[in-house]
Coordinates of C-alpha atoms (C1' of nucleotides) in Angstrom, one line a residue:
Chain S
X1 CA 123.4 11.2 109.1
X2 CA 120.4 12.8 110.7
X3 CA 117.5 13.9 108.5
X4 CA 115.6 16.9 109.5
X5 CA 112.1 16.1 108.6
X6 CA 108.8 16.5 110.4
X7 CA 106.2 14.8 108.3
X8 CA 103.8 12.1 109.4
X9 CA 102.7 9.3 107.2
X10 CA 99.1 8.1 107.1
X11 CA 96.9 5.9 105.1
X12 CA 93.3 6.5 104.1
X13 CA 90.8 4.2 102.4
X14 CA 87.9 4.8 100.1
X15 CA 85.8 1.8 100.7
X16 CA 83.1 1.2 98.1
X17 CA 80.2 -1.0 98.7
X18 CA 77.2 -1.9 96.6
X19 CA 73.7 -2.3 97.9
X20 CA 70.3 -2.3 96.2
X21 CA 71.7 -1.0 93.0
X22 CA 73.5 1.9 94.8
X23 CA 77.2 2.5 95.0
X24 CA 78.1 3.3 98.6
X25 CA 81.0 4.7 100.5
X26 CA 82.0 3.9 104.0
X27 CA 82.7 6.9 106.2
X28 CA 83.5 7.5 109.8
X29 CA 82.7 10.4 112.0
X30 CA 85.0 11.7 114.7
X31 CA 83.1 12.2 117.9
X32 CA 85.9 14.2 119.5
X33 CA 88.9 16.3 118.4
X34 CA 89.5 19.0 115.9
X35 CA 87.5 17.4 113.2
X36 CA 84.6 16.6 115.5
X37 CA 81.3 15.9 113.7
X38 CA 83.1 15.9 110.3
X39 CA 82.8 12.8 108.3
X40 CA 86.0 11.4 106.9
X41 CA 87.5 8.4 105.1
X42 CA 88.7 5.7 107.4
X43 CA 92.4 5.8 107.9
X44 CA 95.2 6.8 110.3
X45 CA 98.8 6.9 110.9
X46 CA 101.2 4.2 109.8
X47 CA 103.1 2.4 112.6
X48 CA 106.8 2.2 112.5
X49 CA 106.8 -1.6 112.1
X50 CA 104.0 -2.1 109.6
X51 CA 103.9 -1.7 105.8
X52 CA 101.5 0.6 104.2
X53 CA 99.2 -2.2 103.1
X54 CA 99.2 -3.6 106.6
X55 CA 98.3 -0.2 108.0
X56 CA 95.2 0.2 105.8
X57 CA 94.0 -3.3 106.7
X58 CA 94.5 -2.6 110.4
X59 CA 92.8 0.8 110.3
X60 CA 89.9 -0.6 108.4
X61 CA 89.4 -3.3 110.9
X62 CA 89.9 -1.1 113.9
X63 CA 87.7 1.7 112.7
X64 CA 85.0 0.0 110.8
X65 CA 85.4 -3.7 111.4
X66 CA 85.3 -4.5 107.7
X67 CA 87.8 -6.5 105.6
X68 CA 88.1 -5.4 102.0
X69 CA 87.6 -7.9 99.3
X70 CA 89.8 -5.9 97.0
X71 CA 92.4 -3.4 98.0
X72 CA 94.7 -1.3 95.8
X73 CA 96.9 1.7 96.4
X74 CA 95.4 4.7 94.7
X75 CA 97.5 7.8 95.1
X76 CA 99.6 9.6 97.6
X77 CA 98.4 13.0 98.7
X78 CA 101.0 15.5 100.0
X79 CA 99.8 19.1 99.8
X80 CA 101.2 21.2 102.6
X81 CA 97.9 22.1 104.3
X82 CA 95.9 19.0 103.9
X83 CA 95.8 18.7 107.7
X84 CA 96.0 22.0 109.5
X85 CA 97.6 20.6 112.7
X86 CA 100.6 19.1 111.1
X87 CA 102.2 18.0 107.9
X88 CA 100.7 14.7 106.9
X89 CA 101.4 12.7 103.7
X90 CA 98.7 10.2 103.1
X91 CA 98.7 7.1 101.0
X92 CA 95.2 6.6 99.8
X93 CA 93.7 3.2 99.0
X94 CA 90.7 2.0 97.0
X95 CA 88.8 -0.8 98.6
X96 CA 85.9 -2.9 97.4
X97 CA 83.6 -5.1 99.3
X98 CA 80.1 -6.5 99.4
X99 CA 78.1 -4.3 101.8
X100 CA 76.0 -7.1 103.0
X101 CA 79.0 -9.1 104.2
X102 CA 79.6 -7.0 107.2
X103 CA 77.9 -5.4 110.1
X104 CA 79.7 -2.2 110.5
X105 CA 80.1 -0.8 114.0
X106 CA 81.7 2.2 115.6
X107 CA 84.9 1.3 117.4
X108 CA 86.1 2.1 120.8
X109 CA 87.2 5.6 119.9
X110 CA 83.5 6.3 119.7
X111 CA 83.6 7.0 116.1
X112 CA 80.4 6.6 114.2
X113 CA 80.6 4.5 111.0
X114 CA 78.1 4.6 108.2
X115 CA 77.5 3.7 104.6
X116 CA 76.6 6.7 102.4
X117 CA 75.1 6.5 98.9
X118 CA 77.7 7.8 96.6
X119 CA 75.4 10.5 95.4
X120 CA 74.7 11.7 98.9
X121 CA 78.1 12.1 100.4
X122 CA 78.2 14.8 103.1
X123 CA 81.0 17.4 103.4
X124 CA 84.2 15.6 104.2
X125 CA 87.2 16.5 106.4
X126 CA 90.6 17.4 105.0
X127 CA 91.0 16.8 101.3
X128 CA 89.0 13.6 101.5
X129 CA 86.6 14.8 98.9
X130 CA 89.5 14.9 96.4
X131 CA 90.6 11.5 97.4
X132 CA 87.1 10.1 97.0
X133 CA 86.6 11.6 93.6
X134 CA 89.9 10.2 92.4
X135 CA 88.9 6.8 93.7
X136 CA 85.6 6.9 91.9
X137 CA 87.3 7.8 88.7
X138 CA 89.8 5.0 89.1
X139 CA 86.9 2.6 89.8
X140 CA 85.1 3.8 86.7
X141 CA 88.2 3.4 84.6
X142 CA 89.2 0.1 86.0
X143 CA 86.0 -1.9 85.7
X144 CA 86.5 -1.5 82.0
X145 CA 89.5 -3.6 81.8
X146 CA 89.7 -5.6 85.0
X147 CA 87.0 -7.7 86.6
X148 CA 86.9 -6.0 89.9
X149 CA 83.2 -5.3 89.8
X150 CA 82.6 -8.8 91.2
X151 CA 84.2 -7.8 94.5
X152 CA 81.2 -5.6 95.1
X153 CA 78.8 -8.5 94.7
X154 CA 78.0 -11.6 96.6
X155 CA 79.9 -14.7 95.5
X156 CA 77.0 -15.8 93.4
X157 CA 74.8 -13.4 91.6
X158 CA 72.2 -13.2 88.9
X159 CA 73.5 -11.7 85.7
X160 CA 71.3 -8.7 86.1
X161 CA 73.3 -7.7 89.3
X162 CA 76.6 -7.3 87.5
X163 CA 74.7 -5.6 84.6
X164 CA 73.2 -3.1 87.0
X165 CA 76.5 -2.6 88.8
X166 CA 78.2 -1.5 85.6
X167 CA 75.3 0.8 84.7
X168 CA 75.4 2.3 88.1
X169 CA 79.2 2.9 88.3
X170 CA 79.5 4.0 84.7
X171 CA 76.3 6.0 85.0
X172 CA 75.0 5.0 81.7
X173 CA 72.7 2.5 80.0
X174 CA 74.3 -0.6 78.6
X175 CA 72.6 -2.9 76.1
X176 CA 71.8 -6.0 78.1
X177 CA 72.3 -8.5 75.3
X178 CA 75.6 -7.2 74.2
X179 CA 76.9 -6.9 77.7
X180 CA 76.0 -10.4 78.5
X181 CA 77.4 -11.8 75.3
X182 CA 80.7 -10.0 75.8
X183 CA 81.2 -10.7 79.5
X184 CA 80.4 -14.4 79.1
X185 CA 82.7 -14.6 76.0
X186 CA 85.7 -13.9 78.2
X187 CA 85.2 -17.2 79.9
X188 CA 85.8 -16.3 83.5
X189 CA 82.2 -16.2 84.6
X190 CA 80.5 -19.5 85.1
X191 CA 77.0 -20.6 85.6
X192 CA 76.0 -22.3 88.8
X193 CA 73.2 -24.8 89.4
X194 CA 71.4 -22.4 91.6
X195 CA 68.7 -20.1 90.6
X196 CA 67.6 -16.9 92.1
X197 CA 63.9 -15.9 92.5
X198 CA 63.4 -12.2 92.1
X199 CA 60.5 -10.5 93.8
X200 CA 58.7 -10.8 90.5
X201 CA 59.5 -12.1 87.1
X202 CA 61.3 -15.1 85.7
X203 CA 63.8 -16.8 88.0
X204 CA 67.5 -16.3 87.1
X205 CA 70.5 -18.5 87.0
X206 CA 73.2 -17.6 89.4
X207 CA 76.6 -16.9 88.1
X208 CA 80.0 -16.8 89.8
X209 CA 83.3 -15.2 88.9
X210 CA 86.0 -17.8 88.6
X211 CA 89.2 -16.2 89.8
X212 CA 91.4 -19.2 88.9
X213 CA 90.1 -19.2 85.3
X214 CA 90.8 -15.5 85.2
X215 CA 94.3 -15.9 86.4
X216 CA 95.0 -18.6 83.8
X217 CA 93.6 -16.5 81.0
X218 CA 95.7 -13.6 82.1
X219 CA 98.8 -15.7 82.0
X220 CA 98.1 -16.7 78.4
X221 CA 98.4 -13.0 77.7
X222 CA 94.8 -12.5 76.8
X223 CA 93.7 -9.0 77.3
X224 CA 90.2 -7.9 78.3
X225 CA 88.5 -4.8 77.5
X226 CA 85.0 -4.5 78.7
X227 CA 83.9 -1.3 77.2
X228 CA 80.4 -0.4 76.1
X229 CA 79.0 2.3 74.0
Chain M
X1 CA 98.2 15.0 120.5
X2 CA 101.6 13.7 119.8
X3 CA 102.1 11.0 117.2
X4 CA 104.8 8.5 117.8
X5 CA 106.2 7.8 114.4
X6 CA 109.7 7.6 113.0
X7 CA 109.2 7.3 109.3
X8 CA 111.0 9.5 106.7
X9 CA 109.3 10.5 103.5
X10 CA 111.3 10.5 100.2
X11 CA 110.6 10.8 96.5
X12 CA 112.3 8.9 93.7
X13 CA 112.0 9.4 90.0
X14 CA 112.3 7.0 87.1
X15 CA 113.4 9.3 84.3
X16 CA 113.0 7.8 80.9
X17 CA 114.8 9.2 77.9
X18 CA 114.9 8.1 74.3
X19 CA 118.0 8.3 72.1
X20 CA 118.9 6.6 68.9
X21 CA 116.0 4.3 69.1
X22 CA 116.8 3.2 72.6
X23 CA 114.8 3.7 75.7
X24 CA 117.1 5.1 78.4
X25 CA 117.0 5.6 82.1
X26 CA 118.7 8.3 84.1
X27 CA 120.6 7.0 87.1
X28 CA 122.9 8.5 89.7
X29 CA 125.8 7.0 91.6
X30 CA 126.6 7.8 95.2
X31 CA 130.3 8.5 95.5
X32 CA 130.2 8.3 99.3
X33 CA 128.1 6.8 101.9
X34 CA 126.6 3.4 102.6
X35 CA 125.4 3.0 99.1
X36 CA 128.8 4.0 97.6
X37 CA 129.3 2.9 94.0
X38 CA 125.7 1.7 93.8
X39 CA 123.6 3.1 91.0
X40 CA 120.2 4.4 92.1
X41 CA 117.2 6.4 90.9
X42 CA 117.5 10.1 91.5
X43 CA 115.5 11.2 94.5
X44 CA 115.8 12.3 98.1
X45 CA 113.9 13.3 101.2
X46 CA 111.0 15.6 101.1
X47 CA 111.3 18.9 102.8
X48 CA 108.8 20.1 105.4
X49 CA 107.7 23.0 103.3
X50 CA 107.4 21.5 99.9
X51 CA 104.8 19.3 98.2
X52 CA 105.7 15.9 96.8
X53 CA 105.7 17.2 93.3
X54 CA 107.9 20.1 94.2
X55 CA 110.3 17.7 95.9
X56 CA 110.8 15.5 92.8
X57 CA 111.3 18.5 90.6
X58 CA 113.9 19.9 93.0
X59 CA 115.7 16.7 93.4
X60 CA 115.9 16.1 89.7
X61 CA 117.3 19.5 89.2
X62 CA 119.8 19.3 92.0
X63 CA 121.0 15.8 91.3
X64 CA 120.9 15.6 87.5
X65 CA 120.1 19.1 86.3
X66 CA 117.3 17.9 84.1
X67 CA 113.7 19.1 84.0
X68 CA 111.1 16.5 83.1
X69 CA 108.8 17.0 80.2
X70 CA 106.2 14.9 81.7
X71 CA 105.9 13.8 85.4
X72 CA 103.3 11.7 87.1
X73 CA 103.1 10.0 90.4
X74 CA 103.7 6.3 90.0
X75 CA 103.3 4.4 93.3
X76 CA 104.4 4.6 96.9
X77 CA 106.8 2.1 98.2
X78 CA 106.6 1.3 101.9
X79 CA 108.2 -2.0 102.8
X80 CA 109.9 -2.1 106.1
X81 CA 113.4 -2.9 105.0
X82 CA 113.7 -0.9 101.7
X83 CA 116.4 1.1 103.3
X84 CA 118.4 -0.6 105.9
X85 CA 119.4 2.5 107.8
X86 CA 115.9 3.8 108.6
X87 CA 112.3 3.5 107.7
X88 CA 111.7 5.3 104.5
X89 CA 108.5 5.6 102.6
X90 CA 109.1 6.7 99.1
X91 CA 106.7 8.2 96.6
X92 CA 108.0 7.2 93.1
X93 CA 107.4 9.2 90.0
X94 CA 107.6 8.5 86.3
X95 CA 109.3 11.2 84.3
X96 CA 109.8 11.5 80.5
X97 CA 112.0 13.8 78.6
X98 CA 114.0 14.1 75.4
X99 CA 117.5 13.0 76.2
X100 CA 119.0 15.4 73.8
X101 CA 117.5 18.4 75.5
X102 CA 119.9 18.2 78.4
X103 CA 123.5 17.9 79.3
X104 CA 123.4 16.0 82.5
X105 CA 126.1 16.7 85.0
X106 CA 127.0 15.4 88.4
X107 CA 126.1 17.8 91.1
X108 CA 128.1 19.1 94.0
X109 CA 127.5 16.0 96.1
X110 CA 129.9 14.4 93.7
X111 CA 127.4 12.0 92.4
X112 CA 127.9 10.6 89.0
X113 CA 125.0 10.8 86.6
X114 CA 124.5 8.7 83.6
X115 CA 122.0 7.5 81.0
X116 CA 121.7 3.8 80.7
X117 CA 120.0 1.9 78.0
X118 CA 117.0 0.2 79.5
X119 CA 118.2 -3.2 78.6
X120 CA 121.6 -2.6 80.2
X121 CA 120.6 -1.4 83.7
X122 CA 123.2 -2.2 86.4
X123 CA 122.3 -3.5 89.8
X124 CA 120.4 -0.8 91.7
X125 CA 120.3 0.2 95.3
X126 CA 117.4 -0.4 97.6
X127 CA 114.3 -1.6 95.9
X128 CA 114.9 0.6 92.9
X129 CA 114.8 -2.2 90.5
X130 CA 111.2 -2.8 91.5
X131 CA 110.3 0.8 91.1
X132 CA 112.0 0.9 87.7
X133 CA 110.1 -2.2 86.5
X134 CA 106.8 -0.8 87.6
X135 CA 107.5 2.5 85.9
X136 CA 108.3 0.6 82.7
X137 CA 105.1 -1.3 82.8
X138 CA 103.2 1.9 83.4
X139 CA 104.9 3.5 80.5
X140 CA 104.1 0.5 78.3
X141 CA 100.5 0.6 79.4
X142 CA 100.0 4.3 79.2
X143 CA 101.3 5.0 75.7
X144 CA 98.4 2.9 74.5
X145 CA 95.8 5.3 75.6
X146 CA 97.6 8.6 76.2
X147 CA 99.9 10.4 73.9
X148 CA 102.8 10.7 76.3
X149 CA 105.3 9.1 73.9
X150 CA 105.8 12.5 72.3
X151 CA 107.4 13.8 75.5
X152 CA 110.3 11.6 74.7
X153 CA 110.9 13.1 71.3
X154 CA 112.0 16.4 70.1
X155 CA 109.2 18.9 69.4
X156 CA 109.2 18.1 65.7
X157 CA 110.0 14.6 64.5
X158 CA 109.7 12.4 61.4
X159 CA 106.9 9.9 61.6
X160 CA 109.3 7.1 61.7
X161 CA 110.6 8.4 65.1
X162 CA 107.3 7.9 66.9
X163 CA 106.8 4.6 65.1
X164 CA 110.2 3.3 66.3
X165 CA 109.5 4.6 69.8
X166 CA 106.3 2.6 70.0
X167 CA 108.0 -0.5 68.7
X168 CA 110.9 0.0 71.2
X169 CA 108.8 0.6 74.2
X170 CA 106.2 -2.1 73.4
X171 CA 108.9 -4.4 72.2
X172 CA 107.1 -5.6 69.2
X173 CA 106.7 -4.9 65.5
X174 CA 103.9 -2.6 64.4
X175 CA 102.6 -2.3 60.9
X176 CA 103.8 1.0 59.7
X177 CA 100.8 1.8 57.5
X178 CA 98.2 0.9 60.1
X179 CA 100.1 2.8 62.8
X180 CA 100.3 5.9 60.8
X181 CA 96.8 5.8 59.6
X182 CA 95.4 5.4 63.1
X183 CA 97.6 7.9 64.8
X184 CA 97.0 10.6 62.3
X185 CA 93.2 9.8 62.3
X186 CA 93.1 11.1 65.9
X187 CA 93.8 14.6 64.7
X188 CA 96.3 15.7 67.3
X189 CA 99.4 15.3 65.2
X190 CA 100.1 17.9 62.6
X191 CA 102.4 18.1 59.7
X192 CA 104.9 21.0 59.6
X193 CA 106.5 22.6 56.7
X194 CA 109.9 21.3 57.5
X195 CA 111.5 18.2 56.3
X196 CA 114.1 16.0 57.8
X197 CA 116.9 14.4 55.9
X198 CA 117.9 11.0 57.1
X199 CA 121.4 9.8 56.7
X200 CA 120.2 7.9 53.7
X201 CA 116.9 7.5 52.0
X202 CA 114.0 9.7 51.1
X203 CA 113.5 12.9 53.1
X204 CA 110.6 12.9 55.6
X205 CA 108.1 15.5 56.6
X206 CA 108.4 16.6 60.2
X207 CA 105.3 16.3 62.4
X208 CA 104.4 17.8 65.7
X209 CA 102.1 16.9 68.6
X210 CA 99.5 19.5 69.1
X211 CA 98.7 19.6 72.8
X212 CA 96.0 22.2 72.5
X213 CA 94.2 20.1 69.9
X214 CA 94.5 17.1 72.1
X215 CA 93.1 18.9 75.1
X216 CA 90.1 20.1 73.0
X217 CA 89.5 16.6 71.8
X218 CA 89.6 15.2 75.3
X219 CA 87.1 17.8 76.4
X220 CA 84.6 16.6 73.8
X221 CA 84.8 13.2 75.5
X222 CA 86.6 11.5 72.7
X223 CA 88.5 8.5 73.9
X224 CA 91.7 7.3 72.3
X225 CA 93.0 3.8 72.2
X226 CA 96.2 3.4 70.4
X227 CA 96.6 -0.4 70.5
X228 CA 98.2 -2.5 67.8
X229 CA 98.2 -6.1 67.1
Chain T
dT1 C1' 43.9 -17.4 82.4
dA2 C1' 45.4 -12.7 81.5
dT3 C1' 48.8 -9.4 83.0
dT4 C1' 53.1 -7.9 84.7
dT5 C1' 57.8 -8.5 85.4
dT6 C1' 62.3 -10.2 84.6
dT7 C1' 65.3 -13.5 82.1
dG8 C1' 67.3 -15.3 78.0
dC9 C1' 68.6 -15.4 73.4
dG10 C1' 70.0 -14.3 67.6
dT11 C1' 70.8 -11.8 63.6
dA12 C1' 72.1 -8.3 60.4
dA13 C1' 74.4 -3.8 59.4
dA14 C1' 78.2 -0.9 60.4
dA15 C1' 82.6 0.1 62.0
dT16 C1' 87.1 -1.2 63.0
dT17 C1' 91.1 -3.8 62.6
dG18 C1' 94.6 -6.4 60.4
dA19 C1' 97.1 -8.1 56.6
dC20 C1' 99.6 -7.0 52.9
dA21 C1' 103.2 -4.7 48.5
dC22 C1' 104.5 -1.4 45.6
dT23 C1' 106.1 3.4 44.2
dA24 C1' 108.7 7.8 45.4
dA25 C1' 112.6 10.6 46.8
dT26 C1' 117.1 11.0 48.0
dG27 C1' 122.5 9.9 48.4
dC28 C1' 126.2 7.4 47.0
dA29 C1' 129.1 4.5 44.4
dA30 C1' 130.2 2.5 40.2
Chain U
dT1 C1' 124.4 9.1 34.5
dT2 C1' 122.9 5.2 35.9
dG3 C1' 121.8 2.0 39.1
dC4 C1' 121.7 0.5 43.9
dA5 C1' 120.6 1.0 48.7
dT6 C1' 117.8 3.2 51.9
dT7 C1' 113.9 5.3 54.0
dA8 C1' 109.2 7.6 53.2
dG9 C1' 104.6 7.4 51.7
dT10 C1' 100.3 5.4 50.4
dG11 C1' 95.3 1.9 49.4
dT12 C1' 92.4 -2.1 49.4
dC13 C1' 90.1 -6.0 50.9
dA14 C1' 89.0 -9.6 54.2
dA15 C1' 88.1 -10.7 58.9
dT16 C1' 86.6 -9.4 63.1
dT17 C1' 84.2 -6.8 66.4
dT18 C1' 80.8 -3.8 67.7
dT19 C1' 76.3 -2.0 67.7
dA20 C1' 71.4 -2.0 67.2
dC21 C1' 67.4 -4.1 67.9
dG22 C1' 62.7 -7.5 69.3
dC23 C1' 60.5 -11.3 70.9
dA24 C1' 59.6 -15.6 73.5
dA25 C1' 60.0 -18.0 78.1
dA26 C1' 59.3 -18.5 83.1
dA27 C1' 57.3 -17.2 87.1
dA28 C1' 54.0 -14.4 90.4
dT29 C1' 49.9 -12.2 91.0
dA30 C1' 45.4 -10.5 90.2

DNA sequence: TATTTTTGCGTAAAATTGACACTAATGCAA
DNA sequence: TTGCATTAGTGTCAATTTTACGCAAAAATA
């Protein structure tokens, strides 16, 4: 049986980074083609012999040379005129990584790659603004009940870093004492020996997220909810 | 630019119903073809000129003659060998409806259509079992913070109905008094004048979910969380 | 050594959750 | 008609969780 269908399948990724208390997004700029000069989410067509997950990982590597710390499927966009040249259904992903871990570089297709502060995103190609906003909402919702915020930080971090991260992403003030108490009470964040010297003020212990501990806790059916007034 | 890609795009729907205190799933059976005699989720290929949402609605109508009360995109499945005949990427949907609202009927393709109790699902074609389980988990998770359970009930229902529904879906006992207190406290469920006579026992007031009220409450930023010990 | 900056900690009031048992209304059978 | 079985409807108190809030400690710098 032959199926008449002329739809192409693509993947796109909203890659969030975090740098100097700013949430950032990784974008690429087409130097040629129909969408020349337009910034867009990294992504591309899925190959016949790769899964969707593999496709995003590949595209991210090829286009931006980064490797996500965390990657989850977000939503599939399928409006008819998303792409004016042809019908494209795109599976969008949400990716998190620590900005400092990578030197981004434009790939051979002469694309430009750049981090943008989330509050200074330029006009985007296609329906990528919609995708971005959905990813942001998912991120906001998800850090409240899953410890994915750590994927945006270095392996070891002062407590104030995770605290600022939550405030930045949720865009609201959080009581430092209550936040710390609650987060530590879960038991998946551990103190290290190391200390961090801030540019001024009292030195801080470094903490790290213990993934194994977290997995164990999850298995026991414990349910986290990191919400703050 | 010509893209070399040979991937077909399909949609599949996990349709949940609720009948006599049982969660049910709507399945179809291919009478012919490679998957002959196998039960499967309703679904099919997306047409070039319809969106994904439109495709599911159409397929549901064509294959099972039902119209979902609630429909949300679930996840997109893209493993290489999901379908042995060709590469198919399938966008799965979660649908809810009140079983009694419809007389299901097999369509012209001579498919058989049937409701199955969720705990008596037969072997399913393709990776449909995975899809089903993911839908179930989503449903379980979602009724805790969004009032989608009502989509499975008749417009007006005795309180015990919603109570049983939660117990069935979450698969645990819930304290009747606390449940009622909390759910009513949200303010989006209203009493009607009508009463319902159970086969035995004291008659019950009928309640209804007030969607408008809910929307208003949501706008004011109120956040519900219907979790129970 | 005084000032600034950031870290680190405890307590009490308020709100929410969880546990728990009896009365009310109806149908049916004795 | 009475009593039995069945389901609906309701309130209180203890325990837990959440929220609000302020001050001392460690370092750098002036």
